[in-house]
mmCIF file of C-alpha atoms in Angstrom:
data_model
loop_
_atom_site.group_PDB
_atom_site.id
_atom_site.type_symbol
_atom_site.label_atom_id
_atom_site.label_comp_id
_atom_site.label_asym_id
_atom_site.label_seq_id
_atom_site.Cartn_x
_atom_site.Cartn_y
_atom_site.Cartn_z
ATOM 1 C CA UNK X 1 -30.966 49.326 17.966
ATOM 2 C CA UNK X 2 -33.960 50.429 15.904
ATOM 3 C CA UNK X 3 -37.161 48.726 15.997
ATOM 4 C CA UNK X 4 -37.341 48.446 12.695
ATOM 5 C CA UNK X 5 -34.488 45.961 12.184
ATOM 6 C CA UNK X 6 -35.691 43.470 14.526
ATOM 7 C CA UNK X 7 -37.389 40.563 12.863
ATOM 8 C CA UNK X 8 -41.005 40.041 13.126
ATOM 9 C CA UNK X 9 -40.419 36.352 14.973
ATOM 10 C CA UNK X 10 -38.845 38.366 17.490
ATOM 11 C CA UNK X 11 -40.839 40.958 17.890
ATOM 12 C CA UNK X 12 -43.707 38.383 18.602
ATOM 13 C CA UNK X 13 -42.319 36.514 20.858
ATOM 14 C CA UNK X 14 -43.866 37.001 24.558
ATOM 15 C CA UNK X 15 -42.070 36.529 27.438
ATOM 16 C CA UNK X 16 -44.366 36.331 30.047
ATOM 17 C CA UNK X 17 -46.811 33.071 30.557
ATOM 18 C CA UNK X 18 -50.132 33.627 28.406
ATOM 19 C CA UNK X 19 -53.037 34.378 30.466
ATOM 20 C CA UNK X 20 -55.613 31.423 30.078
ATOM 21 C CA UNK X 21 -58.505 32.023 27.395
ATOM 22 C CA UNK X 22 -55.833 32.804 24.624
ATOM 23 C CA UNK X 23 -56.023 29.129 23.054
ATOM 24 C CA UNK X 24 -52.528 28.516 23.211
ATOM 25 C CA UNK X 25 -51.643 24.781 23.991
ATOM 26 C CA UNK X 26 -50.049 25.161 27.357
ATOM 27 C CA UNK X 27 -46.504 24.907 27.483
ATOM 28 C CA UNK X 28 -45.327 21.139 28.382
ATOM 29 C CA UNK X 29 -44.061 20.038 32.232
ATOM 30 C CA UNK X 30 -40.976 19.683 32.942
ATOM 31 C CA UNK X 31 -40.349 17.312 35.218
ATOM 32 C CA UNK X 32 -37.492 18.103 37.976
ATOM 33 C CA UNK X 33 -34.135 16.198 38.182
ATOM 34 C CA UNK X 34 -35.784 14.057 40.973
ATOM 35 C CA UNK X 35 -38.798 12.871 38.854
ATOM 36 C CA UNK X 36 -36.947 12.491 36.059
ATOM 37 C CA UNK X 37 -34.348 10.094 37.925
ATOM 38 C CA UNK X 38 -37.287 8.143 39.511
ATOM 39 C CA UNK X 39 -38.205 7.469 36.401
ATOM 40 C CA UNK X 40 -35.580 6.624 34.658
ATOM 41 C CA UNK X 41 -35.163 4.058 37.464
ATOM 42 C CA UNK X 42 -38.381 2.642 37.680
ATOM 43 C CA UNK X 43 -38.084 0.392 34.188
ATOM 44 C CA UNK X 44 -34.604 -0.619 35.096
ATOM 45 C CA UNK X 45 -35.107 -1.494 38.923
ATOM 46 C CA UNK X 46 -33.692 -5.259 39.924
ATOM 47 C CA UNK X 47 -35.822 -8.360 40.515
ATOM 48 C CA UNK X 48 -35.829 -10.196 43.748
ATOM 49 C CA UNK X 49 -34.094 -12.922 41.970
ATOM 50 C CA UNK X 50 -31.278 -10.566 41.468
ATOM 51 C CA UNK X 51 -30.855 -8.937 44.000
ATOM 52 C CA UNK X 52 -30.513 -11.978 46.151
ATOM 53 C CA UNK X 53 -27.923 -13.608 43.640
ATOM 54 C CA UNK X 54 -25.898 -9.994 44.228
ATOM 55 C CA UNK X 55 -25.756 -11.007 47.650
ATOM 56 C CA UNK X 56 -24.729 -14.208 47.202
ATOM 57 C CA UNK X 57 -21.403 -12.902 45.051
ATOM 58 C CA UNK X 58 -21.245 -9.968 47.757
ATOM 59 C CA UNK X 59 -21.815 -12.670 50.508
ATOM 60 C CA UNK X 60 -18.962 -15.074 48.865
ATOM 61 C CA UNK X 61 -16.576 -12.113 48.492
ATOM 62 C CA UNK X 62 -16.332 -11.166 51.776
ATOM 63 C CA UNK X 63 -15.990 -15.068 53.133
ATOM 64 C CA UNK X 64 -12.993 -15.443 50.895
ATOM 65 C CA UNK X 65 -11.532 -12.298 52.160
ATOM 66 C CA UNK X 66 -12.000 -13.642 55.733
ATOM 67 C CA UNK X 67 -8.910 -15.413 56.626
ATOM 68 C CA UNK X 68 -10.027 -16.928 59.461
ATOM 69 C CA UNK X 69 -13.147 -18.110 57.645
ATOM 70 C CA UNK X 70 -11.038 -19.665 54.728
ATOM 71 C CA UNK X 71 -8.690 -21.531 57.043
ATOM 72 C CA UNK X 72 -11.168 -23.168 59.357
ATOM 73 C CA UNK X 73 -13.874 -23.904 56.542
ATOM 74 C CA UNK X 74 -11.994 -24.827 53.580
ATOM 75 C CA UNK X 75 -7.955 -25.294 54.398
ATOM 76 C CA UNK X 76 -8.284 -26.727 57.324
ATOM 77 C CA UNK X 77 -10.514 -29.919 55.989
ATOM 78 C CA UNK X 78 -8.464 -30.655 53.221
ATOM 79 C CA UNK X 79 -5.291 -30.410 55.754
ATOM 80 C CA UNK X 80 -6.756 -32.764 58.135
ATOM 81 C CA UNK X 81 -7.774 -34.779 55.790
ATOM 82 C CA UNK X 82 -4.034 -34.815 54.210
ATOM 83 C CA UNK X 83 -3.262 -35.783 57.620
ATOM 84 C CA UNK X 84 -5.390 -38.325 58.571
ATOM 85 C CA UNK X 85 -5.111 -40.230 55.477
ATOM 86 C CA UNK X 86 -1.225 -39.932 56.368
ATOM 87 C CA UNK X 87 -1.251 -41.449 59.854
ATOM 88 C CA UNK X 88 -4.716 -44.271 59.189
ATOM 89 C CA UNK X 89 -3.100 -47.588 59.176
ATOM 90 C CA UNK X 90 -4.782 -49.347 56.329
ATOM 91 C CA UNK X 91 -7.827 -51.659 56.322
ATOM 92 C CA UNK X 92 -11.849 -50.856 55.690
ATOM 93 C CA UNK X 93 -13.897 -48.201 57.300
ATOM 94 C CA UNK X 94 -17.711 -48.787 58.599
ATOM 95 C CA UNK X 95 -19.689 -50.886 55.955
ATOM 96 C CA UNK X 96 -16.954 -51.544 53.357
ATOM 97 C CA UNK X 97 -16.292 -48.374 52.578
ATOM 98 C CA UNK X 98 -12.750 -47.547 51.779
ATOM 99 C CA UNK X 99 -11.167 -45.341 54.678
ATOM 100 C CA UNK X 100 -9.716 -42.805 52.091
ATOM 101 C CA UNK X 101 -13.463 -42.293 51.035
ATOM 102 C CA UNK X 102 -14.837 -42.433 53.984
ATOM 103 C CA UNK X 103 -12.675 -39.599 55.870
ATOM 104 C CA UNK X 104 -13.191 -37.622 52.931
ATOM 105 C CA UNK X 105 -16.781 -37.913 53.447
ATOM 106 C CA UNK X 106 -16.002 -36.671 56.968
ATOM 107 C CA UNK X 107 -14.057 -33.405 56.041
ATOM 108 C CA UNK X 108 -16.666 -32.697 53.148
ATOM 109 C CA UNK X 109 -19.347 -32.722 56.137
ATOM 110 C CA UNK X 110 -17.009 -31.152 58.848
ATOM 111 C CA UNK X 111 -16.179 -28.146 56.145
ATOM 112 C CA UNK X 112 -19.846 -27.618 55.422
ATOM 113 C CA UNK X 113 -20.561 -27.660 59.130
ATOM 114 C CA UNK X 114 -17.997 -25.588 60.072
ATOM 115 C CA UNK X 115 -19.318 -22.703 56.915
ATOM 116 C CA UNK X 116 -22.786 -23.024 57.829
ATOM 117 C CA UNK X 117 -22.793 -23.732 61.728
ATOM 118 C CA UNK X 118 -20.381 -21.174 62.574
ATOM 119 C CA UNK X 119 -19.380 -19.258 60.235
ATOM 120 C CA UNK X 120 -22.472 -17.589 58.389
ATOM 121 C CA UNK X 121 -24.604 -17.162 61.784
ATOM 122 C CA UNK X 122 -22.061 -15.253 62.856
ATOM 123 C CA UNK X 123 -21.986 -13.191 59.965
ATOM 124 C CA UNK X 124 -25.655 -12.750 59.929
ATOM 125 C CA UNK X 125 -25.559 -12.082 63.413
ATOM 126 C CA UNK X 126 -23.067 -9.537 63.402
ATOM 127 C CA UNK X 127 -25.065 -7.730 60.646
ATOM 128 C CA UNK X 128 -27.676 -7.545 63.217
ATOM 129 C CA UNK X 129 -26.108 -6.403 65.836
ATOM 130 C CA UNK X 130 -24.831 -3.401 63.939
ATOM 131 C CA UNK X 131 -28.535 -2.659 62.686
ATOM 132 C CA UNK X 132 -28.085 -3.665 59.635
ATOM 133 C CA UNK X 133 -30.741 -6.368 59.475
ATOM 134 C CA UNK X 134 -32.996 -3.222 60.697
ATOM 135 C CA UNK X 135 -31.823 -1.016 57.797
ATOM 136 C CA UNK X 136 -32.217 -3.652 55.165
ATOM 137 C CA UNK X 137 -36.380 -3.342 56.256
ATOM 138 C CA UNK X 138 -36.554 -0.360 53.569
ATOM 139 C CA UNK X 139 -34.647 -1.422 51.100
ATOM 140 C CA UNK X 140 -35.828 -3.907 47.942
ATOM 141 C CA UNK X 141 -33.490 -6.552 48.923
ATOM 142 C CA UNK X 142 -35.049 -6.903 52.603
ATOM 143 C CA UNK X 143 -33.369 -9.200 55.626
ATOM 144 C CA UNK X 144 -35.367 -11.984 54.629
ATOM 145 C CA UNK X 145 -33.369 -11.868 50.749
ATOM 146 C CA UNK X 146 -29.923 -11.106 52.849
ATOM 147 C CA UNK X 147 -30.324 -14.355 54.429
ATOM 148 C CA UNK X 148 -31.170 -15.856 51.664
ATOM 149 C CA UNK X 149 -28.310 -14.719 49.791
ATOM 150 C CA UNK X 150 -25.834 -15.712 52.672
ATOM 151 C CA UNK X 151 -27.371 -19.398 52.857
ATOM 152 C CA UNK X 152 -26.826 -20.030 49.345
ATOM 153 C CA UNK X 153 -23.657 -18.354 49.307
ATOM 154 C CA UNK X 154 -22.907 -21.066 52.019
ATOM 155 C CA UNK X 155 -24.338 -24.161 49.630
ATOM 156 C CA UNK X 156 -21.424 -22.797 47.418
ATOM 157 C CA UNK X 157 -18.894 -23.064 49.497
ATOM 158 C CA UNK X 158 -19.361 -26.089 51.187
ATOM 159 C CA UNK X 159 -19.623 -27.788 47.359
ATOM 160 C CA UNK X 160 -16.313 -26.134 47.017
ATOM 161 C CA UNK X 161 -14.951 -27.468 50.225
ATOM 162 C CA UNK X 162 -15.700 -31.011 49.174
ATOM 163 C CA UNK X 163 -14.477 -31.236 45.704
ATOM 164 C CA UNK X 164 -11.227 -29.634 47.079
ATOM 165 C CA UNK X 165 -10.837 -32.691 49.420
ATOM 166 C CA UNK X 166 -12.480 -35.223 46.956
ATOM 167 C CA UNK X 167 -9.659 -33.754 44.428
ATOM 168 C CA UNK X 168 -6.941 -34.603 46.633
ATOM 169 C CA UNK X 169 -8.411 -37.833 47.528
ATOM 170 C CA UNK X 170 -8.396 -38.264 43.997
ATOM 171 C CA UNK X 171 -5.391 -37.357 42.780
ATOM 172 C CA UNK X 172 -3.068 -38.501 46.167
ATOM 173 C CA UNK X 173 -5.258 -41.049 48.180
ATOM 174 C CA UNK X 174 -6.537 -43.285 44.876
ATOM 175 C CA UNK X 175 -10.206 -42.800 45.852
ATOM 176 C CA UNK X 176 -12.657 -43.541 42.800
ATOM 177 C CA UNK X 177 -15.649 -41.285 41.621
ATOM 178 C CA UNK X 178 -18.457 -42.024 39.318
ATOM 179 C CA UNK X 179 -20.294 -39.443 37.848
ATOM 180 C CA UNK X 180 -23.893 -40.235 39.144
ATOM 181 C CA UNK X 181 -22.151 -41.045 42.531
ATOM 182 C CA UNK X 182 -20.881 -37.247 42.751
ATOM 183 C CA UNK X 183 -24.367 -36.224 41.406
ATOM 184 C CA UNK X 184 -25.479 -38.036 44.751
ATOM 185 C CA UNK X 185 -23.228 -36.841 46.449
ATOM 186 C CA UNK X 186 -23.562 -33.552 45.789
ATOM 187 C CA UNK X 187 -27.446 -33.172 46.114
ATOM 188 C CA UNK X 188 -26.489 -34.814 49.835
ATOM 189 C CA UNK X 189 -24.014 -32.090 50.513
ATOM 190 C CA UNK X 190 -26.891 -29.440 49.689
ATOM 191 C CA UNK X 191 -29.447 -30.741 51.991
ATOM 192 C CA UNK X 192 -26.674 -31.542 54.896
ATOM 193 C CA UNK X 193 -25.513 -28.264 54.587
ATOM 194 C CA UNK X 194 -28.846 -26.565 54.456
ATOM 195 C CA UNK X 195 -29.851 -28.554 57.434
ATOM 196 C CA UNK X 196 -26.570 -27.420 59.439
ATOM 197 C CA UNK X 197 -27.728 -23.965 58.031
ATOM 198 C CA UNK X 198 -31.244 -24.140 59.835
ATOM 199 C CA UNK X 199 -29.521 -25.110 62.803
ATOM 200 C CA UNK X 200 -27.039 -22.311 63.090
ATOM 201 C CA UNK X 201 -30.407 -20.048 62.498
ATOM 202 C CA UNK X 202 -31.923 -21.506 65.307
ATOM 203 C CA UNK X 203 -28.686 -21.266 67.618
ATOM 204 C CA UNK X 204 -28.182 -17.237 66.507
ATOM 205 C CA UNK X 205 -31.828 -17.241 67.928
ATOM 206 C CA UNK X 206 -31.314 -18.002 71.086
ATOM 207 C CA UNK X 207 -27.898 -16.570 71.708
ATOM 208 C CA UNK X 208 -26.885 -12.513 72.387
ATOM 209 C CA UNK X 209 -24.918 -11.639 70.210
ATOM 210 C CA UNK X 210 -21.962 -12.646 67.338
ATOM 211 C CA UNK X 211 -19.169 -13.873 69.565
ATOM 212 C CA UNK X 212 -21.951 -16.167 71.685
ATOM 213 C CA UNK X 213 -22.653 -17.587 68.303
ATOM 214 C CA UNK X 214 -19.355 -18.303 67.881
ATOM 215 C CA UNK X 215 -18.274 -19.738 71.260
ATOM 216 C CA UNK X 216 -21.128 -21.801 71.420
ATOM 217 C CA UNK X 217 -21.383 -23.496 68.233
ATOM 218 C CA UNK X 218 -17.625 -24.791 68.034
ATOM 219 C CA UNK X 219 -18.085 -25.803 71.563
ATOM 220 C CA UNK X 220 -20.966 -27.832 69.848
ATOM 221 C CA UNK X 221 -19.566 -28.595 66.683
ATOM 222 C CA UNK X 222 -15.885 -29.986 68.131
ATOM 223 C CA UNK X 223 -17.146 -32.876 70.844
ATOM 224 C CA UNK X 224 -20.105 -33.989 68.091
ATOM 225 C CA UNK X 225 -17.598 -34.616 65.121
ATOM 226 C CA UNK X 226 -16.003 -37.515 67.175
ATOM 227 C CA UNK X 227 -19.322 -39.122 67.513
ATOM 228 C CA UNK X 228 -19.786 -38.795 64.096
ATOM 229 C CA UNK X 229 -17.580 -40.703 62.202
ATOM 230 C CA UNK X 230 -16.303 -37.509 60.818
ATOM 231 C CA UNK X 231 -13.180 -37.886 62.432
ATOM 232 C CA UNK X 232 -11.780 -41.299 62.018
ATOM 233 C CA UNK X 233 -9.746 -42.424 64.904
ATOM 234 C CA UNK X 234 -10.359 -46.422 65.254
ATOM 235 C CA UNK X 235 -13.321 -47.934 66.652
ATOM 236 C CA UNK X 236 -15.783 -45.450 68.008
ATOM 237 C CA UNK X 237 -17.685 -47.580 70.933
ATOM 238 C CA UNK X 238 -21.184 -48.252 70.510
ATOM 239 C CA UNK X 239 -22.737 -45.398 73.029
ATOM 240 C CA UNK X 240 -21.132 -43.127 70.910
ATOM 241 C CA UNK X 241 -22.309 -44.437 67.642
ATOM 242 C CA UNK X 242 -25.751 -44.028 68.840
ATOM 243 C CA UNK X 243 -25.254 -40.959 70.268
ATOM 244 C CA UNK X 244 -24.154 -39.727 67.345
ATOM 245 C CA UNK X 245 -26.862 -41.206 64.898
ATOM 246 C CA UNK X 246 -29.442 -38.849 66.720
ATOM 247 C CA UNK X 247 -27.877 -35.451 65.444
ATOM 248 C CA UNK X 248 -27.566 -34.919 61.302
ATOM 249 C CA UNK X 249 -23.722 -34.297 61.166
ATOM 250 C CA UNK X 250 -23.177 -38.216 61.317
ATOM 251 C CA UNK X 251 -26.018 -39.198 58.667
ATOM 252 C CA UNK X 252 -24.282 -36.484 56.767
ATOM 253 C CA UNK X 253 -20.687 -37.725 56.521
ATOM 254 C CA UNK X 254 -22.544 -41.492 56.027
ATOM 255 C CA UNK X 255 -24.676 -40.582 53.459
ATOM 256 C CA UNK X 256 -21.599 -38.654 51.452
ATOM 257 C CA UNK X 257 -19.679 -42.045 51.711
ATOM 258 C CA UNK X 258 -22.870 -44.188 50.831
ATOM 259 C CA UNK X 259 -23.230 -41.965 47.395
ATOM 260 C CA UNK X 260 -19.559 -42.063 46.884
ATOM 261 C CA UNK X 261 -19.396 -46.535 47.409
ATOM 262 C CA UNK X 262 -17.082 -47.768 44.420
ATOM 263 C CA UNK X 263 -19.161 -50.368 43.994
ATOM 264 C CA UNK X 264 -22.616 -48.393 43.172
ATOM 265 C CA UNK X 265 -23.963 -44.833 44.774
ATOM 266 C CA UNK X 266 -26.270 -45.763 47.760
ATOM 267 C CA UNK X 267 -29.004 -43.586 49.623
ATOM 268 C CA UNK X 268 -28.900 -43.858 53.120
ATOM 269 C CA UNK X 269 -32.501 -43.382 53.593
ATOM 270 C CA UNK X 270 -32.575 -43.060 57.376
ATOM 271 C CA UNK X 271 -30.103 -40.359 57.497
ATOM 272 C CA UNK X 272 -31.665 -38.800 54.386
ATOM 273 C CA UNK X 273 -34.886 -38.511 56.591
ATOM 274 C CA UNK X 274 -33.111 -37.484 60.501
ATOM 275 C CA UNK X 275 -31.640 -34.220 58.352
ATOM 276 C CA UNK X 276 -34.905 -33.095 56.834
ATOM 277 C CA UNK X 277 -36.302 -33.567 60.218
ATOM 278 C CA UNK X 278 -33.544 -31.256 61.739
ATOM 279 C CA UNK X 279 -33.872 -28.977 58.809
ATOM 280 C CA UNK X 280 -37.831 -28.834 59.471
ATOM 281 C CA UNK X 281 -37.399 -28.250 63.278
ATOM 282 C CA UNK X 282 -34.441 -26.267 63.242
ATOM 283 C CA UNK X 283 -36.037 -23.721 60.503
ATOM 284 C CA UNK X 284 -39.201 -23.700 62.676
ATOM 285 C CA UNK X 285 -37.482 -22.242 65.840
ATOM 286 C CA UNK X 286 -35.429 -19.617 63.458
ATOM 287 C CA UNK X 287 -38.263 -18.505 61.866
ATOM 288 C CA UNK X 288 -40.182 -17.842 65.448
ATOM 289 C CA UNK X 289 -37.205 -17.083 67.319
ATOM 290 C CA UNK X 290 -35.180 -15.009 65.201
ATOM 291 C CA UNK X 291 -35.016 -11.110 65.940
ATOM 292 C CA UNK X 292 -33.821 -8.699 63.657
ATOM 293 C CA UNK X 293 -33.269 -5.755 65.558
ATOM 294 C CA UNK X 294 -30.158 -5.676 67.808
ATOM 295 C CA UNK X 295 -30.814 -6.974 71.682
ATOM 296 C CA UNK X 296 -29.581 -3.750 73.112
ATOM 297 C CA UNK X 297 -31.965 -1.568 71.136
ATOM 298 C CA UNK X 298 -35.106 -4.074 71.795
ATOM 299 C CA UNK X 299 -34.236 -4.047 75.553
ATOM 300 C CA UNK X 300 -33.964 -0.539 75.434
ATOM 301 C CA UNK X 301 -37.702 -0.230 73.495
ATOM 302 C CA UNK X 302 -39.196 -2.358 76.130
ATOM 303 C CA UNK X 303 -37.965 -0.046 78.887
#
């Protein structure tokens, strides 16, 4: 092609960089894909806030796809409960309270113990023991916001658990509900369950491994719940009663019935204050005792 055609723009144009003392403005950065997707991040990244309430749906999501987990912790109360109600010859429970109230009380707590005893240490435990507690360490979300996701995801489902069996006690069993009494009620279910929580913390401290946590915790869970008027079989004799008044699982199922009285919500102060004790002491020992890499890899490091 001749020279001559080629258009003067064109003809200009240099293709090589410009050596420096020309006074061209310098030709802008690019920035590479990786910059440019850090960036584009950055603005957008999650809170803490939010990522811990995506745990809590992720957390809730994989409970209700547990089988075992949704039998035991929320079928299984409102079955028994069914049942008992069934079989109780009538008259009053402890204190007045009706005995279709009062065993619902006890399935409400035995649910929520059950969910956040058993159920979510063993979870949390099982996360650890496949590192990824350890993993979490880089990440924004963190162990500390896993757990936190998991115990709230357990506050939900132990509220669910109890208006399930407060439902049917409704609807099949005649029990009455006010609204401030299930306010009550409700804010009692939190801080039993919490407690409970605190003390499933404290027991995956202590214990190897998922299946320990497991084991142990029914085999504490099962013998307590007769000493705690959360199953009600007659009259419980007296060195039981006290027995059971030392642990928060009977102040628990108490205080649900005391918010619940038909004839006014009452605070059981007592058992109000032997939870937030066991809450205190039991989220002490988790919060010293608690590892978060597995055992086998610590023992390993020590070596």
């Amino acid at each position: 092609m001749d020279a001559r055609r080629i258009p003067r723009p064109v003809r200009a144009f240099g293709w090589d960089p410009a050596r420096g003392g020309t006074g061209r403005a310098p030709a802008p950065a690019v920035a590479s894909r990786r910059d440019r997707a850090v960036d584009a991040d950055a603005p957008g990244r999650p809170s803490t806030a939010r990522l811990v309430l995506g745990q809590v749906g992720w957390a809730t999501r994989a409970a209700a796809r547990d089988p075992g987990w949704v039998f035991f912790a929320v079928a299984l109360p409102v079955g028994l409960y069914a049942f008992i109600m069934a079989v109780l010859p009538d008259g009053a429970a402890a204190d007045g309270v009706p005995p279709e109230l009062s065993s619902a009380a006890g399935m409400a707590a035995w649910g929520a113990a059950v969910t956040a005893f058993v159920n979510m240490p063993e979870a949390v435990v099982r996360a650890r023991d496949r590192g990824v507690l350890k993993r979490l360490r880089g990440t924004p979300l963190g162990p500390v916001g896993f757990m936190a996701g998991h115990t709230v995801s357990t506050l939900g489902i132990a509220l669910v658990t109890a208006a399930l069996v407060m439902a049917v006690g409704l609807v099949f069993f005649g029990v009455v509900l006010s609204g401030p009494g299930v306010l009550l009620a409700a804010a009692v279910v939190v801080l039993g369950t919490a407690t409970l929580a605190a003390c499933g913390f404290a027991l995956a401290a202590v214990l190897p491994g998922s299946k320990a946590v497991s084991a142990v915790g029914l085999a504490i869970l099962l013998p307590l719940a007769f000493f705690s008027d959360v199953f009600l079989l007659g009259d419980t004799q007296a060195w039981m009663q006290k027995a059971g008044s030392v642990f928060p699982l009977k102040h628990f199922a108490n205080s649900v019935a005391a918010a619940l009285d038909p004839s006014g919500p009452r605070i059981l102060w007592g058992g109000l204050a032997v939870m937030t004790a066991w809450l205190v002491a039991a989220a002490i020992v988790a919060t010293r005792a608690f590892r978060w890499d597995p055992r086998a890899e610590g023992a390993t490091a020590r070596r």
